[in-house]
Amino acid sequence: MPQKKGTKFIIGVDLGGTNIVVGSLSEDGGTEYAMRSEPTRANEGADAVVDRMVSMIDTVIAETISAGQTRDNCLGVGVGAPGPLDRERGIVITTPNLGWTNFPLRQVIADRVGLQATLDNDANCATLGEWWLGAARGGRNVVGMTIGTGIGGGLILEGRLYHGASDVAGEIGHMTIDVTGRRCGCGNYGCLEAYASGPSIAERAREALGGDQPSMLYEMVGSDLTRLTAAIVYDAAKRGDAVALEVVLETARFLGTGLANILNVYNPDVVVIAGGVTQAGDPLFIPLRREVRRRAFRPAVDACRIVPGSLPGTAGVVGAVATFKQQVLGTV
Amino acid sequence: MPQKKGTKFIIGVDLGGTNIVVGSLSEDGGTEYAMRSEPTRANEGADAVVDRMVSMIDTVIAETISAGQTRDNCLGVGVGAPGPLDRERGIVITTPNLGWTNFPLRQVIADRVGLQATLDNDANCATLGEWWLGAARGGRNVVGMTIGTGIGGGLILEGRLYHGASDVAGEIGHMTIDVTGRRCGCGNYGCLEAYASGPSIAERAREALGGDQPSMLYEMVGSDLTRLTAAIVYDAAKRGDAVALEVVLETARFLGTGLANILNVYNPDVVVIAGGVTQAGDPLFIPLRREVRRRAFRPAVDACRIVPGSLPGTAGVVGAVATFKQQVLGTV
């Protein structure tokens, strides 16, 4: 397909706990040339992960050229990776599931592919992606929440990604909603993530079954409750299972409590929720919005729309491209 | 005292639930010409409160002129008032304890004193005051928390006061820290304010006494526990009373939990705590910092200093002057 002369393009990389996704977009976001996804293999080691990222980038560049672009038009690579990061130095400080410590990911990628690279937090990228081309378009103060293995978050304040004093900003999943509550993987007690991440939802479903509640969930996992996942719970809830519906309703209450906190403190105009949890649909979103209304100040509730993300699977890549634009070109 | 020719000055007004404070500062904040405080009389009505504010402003202007200034050098009046506000239109939407509804305070003050006026939330003003001339000086991302009858908050992001989408931002006191917790005055359950405001601290102390714990608190209130206040609890704690020490320690834990949430989500470089609670001193601040360390991410903890305010009684006025500068002159 022939391109407008002079149209540049940017590569986005989303290094997630489940998938590595790499794609390329025109500078204005109007054209998606290529998008590839491969599962992240836990414990394959830093070198193997980098090799795979580089090979996926090469493939995406080749596909982009097949789509009528030229290599010279490639401005660079935006990378989104799990935190904590030292964004200024382009370093991944630690990623438990990839085994990285103080890994200079930005420089390594730039050297290996011969292009300028930027690095930002994956949850920040997902938020910026939804703001640039997805469900949060037009927002000025935007909170993104990505619910999967963990709960990540990103903040856009007055139209710019906000990183805070040491790149930690947006860790919404580690907001305490119950001061004496459940132990969280982070070591704290009562974090939102300990109630409403995918694994926490599955855990609460196992507890709700309690060994004696009739439920289709048993059948759906062949009576092996260790196979229970949040996705299976949403599916059972849609089919009317009482235990699953109760778990989804409680999830909505916990998430609604966390979001009410965000509304009262940050007063955003958009909250965009992404990740597997959006599959739960109305049985989650309706009580979630009700809980927020019940808990947050009216002017904050009235000013804010709470929406599911509209770029499932690709928000991270789109946002990685957008962070490249914001960091290198100064604007999205 | 003779002034540098051309030095302008600005009036600040802090309309609080307990006191009305009015003062005047040189434009650069280097000189305080006058500062007056009078108790706020509940239910005296909007007209009487406005009359008193205007009369205090007149007195402060006269004192400023006595100090060598001229009326022509007065740039205007910054007003801080309890929210919720419509800042753009200069309107106080509602203040339960003054009985105001949709009151155009900014215009009324401007008309009555014949000077340009601005309006902002009192907690925002207190935060900006501590940032401009107090304990939060030099911070870039600052959270102010004022603990008194309620718990108010203000956010400075990237060097500017942050208001959010509808002027609600910074309502830190109404962050849920216990999803099934105590009923709060706002109608919600488990708000930080329901545990750590002045009246909540007194209430928890009454519960801790439980009718049978030996404590000097009984004596300090002449056995009339309705007279118990947070200030009396701090005083007893300093004198070694076990019940009071326990209440202060728990207060530190609740406040530390709320602040850990703020650190994880907003990653500030300074948190400044103001209000009566700062009288509790080390018995509060030491366990509070410990609780924050225990709950928040290490890079967020390392990046942030948590300090008591250094402008007791006047932060609101100083900040009202600073908001006037930020709104009218574009810079502080």
XYZ file of C-alpha atoms in Angstrom, chain A residues 84 93 141 155-158 161-172 174-180 186-191 253-254 257 260-269 291 294-297 299-301 303, chain B residues 84 93 141 155-158 161-172 174-180 186-191 253-254 257 260-269 291 294-297 299-301 303:
108
model
C 10.287 -0.360 38.947
C 15.657 -1.965 38.304
C -6.654 14.175 33.739
C -1.665 8.883 35.565
C -1.996 11.572 32.928
C -2.233 14.979 34.561
C -3.002 18.096 32.556
C 2.181 11.374 31.735
C 2.985 11.936 35.412
C 5.892 9.967 36.883
C 6.331 11.452 40.357
C 9.585 12.006 42.197
C 11.112 8.574 41.505
C 9.024 6.949 38.743
C 6.763 5.119 41.204
C 3.613 7.195 40.577
C 0.474 5.306 39.612
C 0.881 2.160 41.715
C -2.869 2.076 42.270
C -0.845 -1.046 46.111
C -3.264 1.345 47.703
C -4.456 -0.008 51.063
C -8.237 -0.363 51.136
C -8.319 -2.466 54.297
C -5.799 -1.488 56.966
C -5.884 -4.940 58.592
C 4.342 -6.642 47.897
C 4.589 -7.396 51.628
C 1.899 -4.918 52.655
C -1.575 -5.772 53.987
C -4.916 -4.875 52.456
C -3.727 -3.660 49.028
C -17.023 -3.274 45.399
C -13.276 -3.510 46.025
C -13.582 1.578 46.663
C -13.473 6.299 44.726
C -10.170 7.026 46.479
C -8.674 8.011 43.141
C -11.650 10.258 42.351
C -11.476 12.022 45.717
C -7.726 12.615 45.546
C -7.045 13.112 41.771
C -10.465 14.097 40.452
C -9.841 12.730 36.923
C -12.158 13.234 33.958
C -19.856 1.748 44.456
C -21.713 5.714 46.840
C -18.212 6.529 48.085
C -16.832 9.516 46.168
C -17.801 13.190 46.250
C -18.657 16.728 41.833
C -15.851 14.179 41.359
C -18.301 11.477 40.245
C -16.861 14.953 36.270
C -16.421 22.492 47.587
C -20.871 25.797 46.538
C 5.560 17.309 43.825
C -1.541 18.699 45.758
C 1.242 20.549 44.001
C 2.280 18.696 40.841
C 5.342 19.709 38.861
C -1.361 23.623 42.407
C -3.413 20.761 40.956
C -7.193 21.092 41.055
C -8.409 18.127 39.001
C -11.398 18.065 36.688
C -13.874 19.759 39.048
C -11.833 21.316 41.891
C -12.219 18.266 44.155
C -8.588 17.060 43.933
C -6.745 16.574 47.218
C -9.589 15.252 49.388
C -7.124 12.955 51.141
C -11.941 10.917 52.276
C -9.732 8.111 51.080
C -11.105 4.760 52.273
C -8.515 2.888 54.337
C -10.969 0.310 55.694
C -13.596 -0.869 53.239
C -15.961 -1.979 56.009
C -19.308 12.461 54.383
C -21.605 9.420 54.338
C -18.905 6.969 53.294
C -17.391 4.209 55.455
C -13.762 3.809 56.478
C -12.447 7.247 55.425
C -0.758 3.906 61.899
C -3.934 5.212 60.257
C -1.536 3.988 55.892
C 1.594 5.233 52.065
C -1.314 5.243 49.594
C -0.356 8.769 48.584
C 3.309 7.784 48.173
C 2.468 4.747 46.010
C 0.053 6.586 43.765
C 1.522 10.069 43.601
C 5.186 9.617 44.606
C 5.735 13.123 46.064
C 9.075 14.530 47.194
C 4.207 2.805 59.055
C 6.391 -0.561 56.086
C 3.604 -0.030 53.541
C 4.945 2.021 50.626
C 7.413 1.097 47.883
C 11.841 4.147 45.939
C 8.766 6.198 46.907
C 9.782 6.244 50.580
C 12.281 10.042 47.537
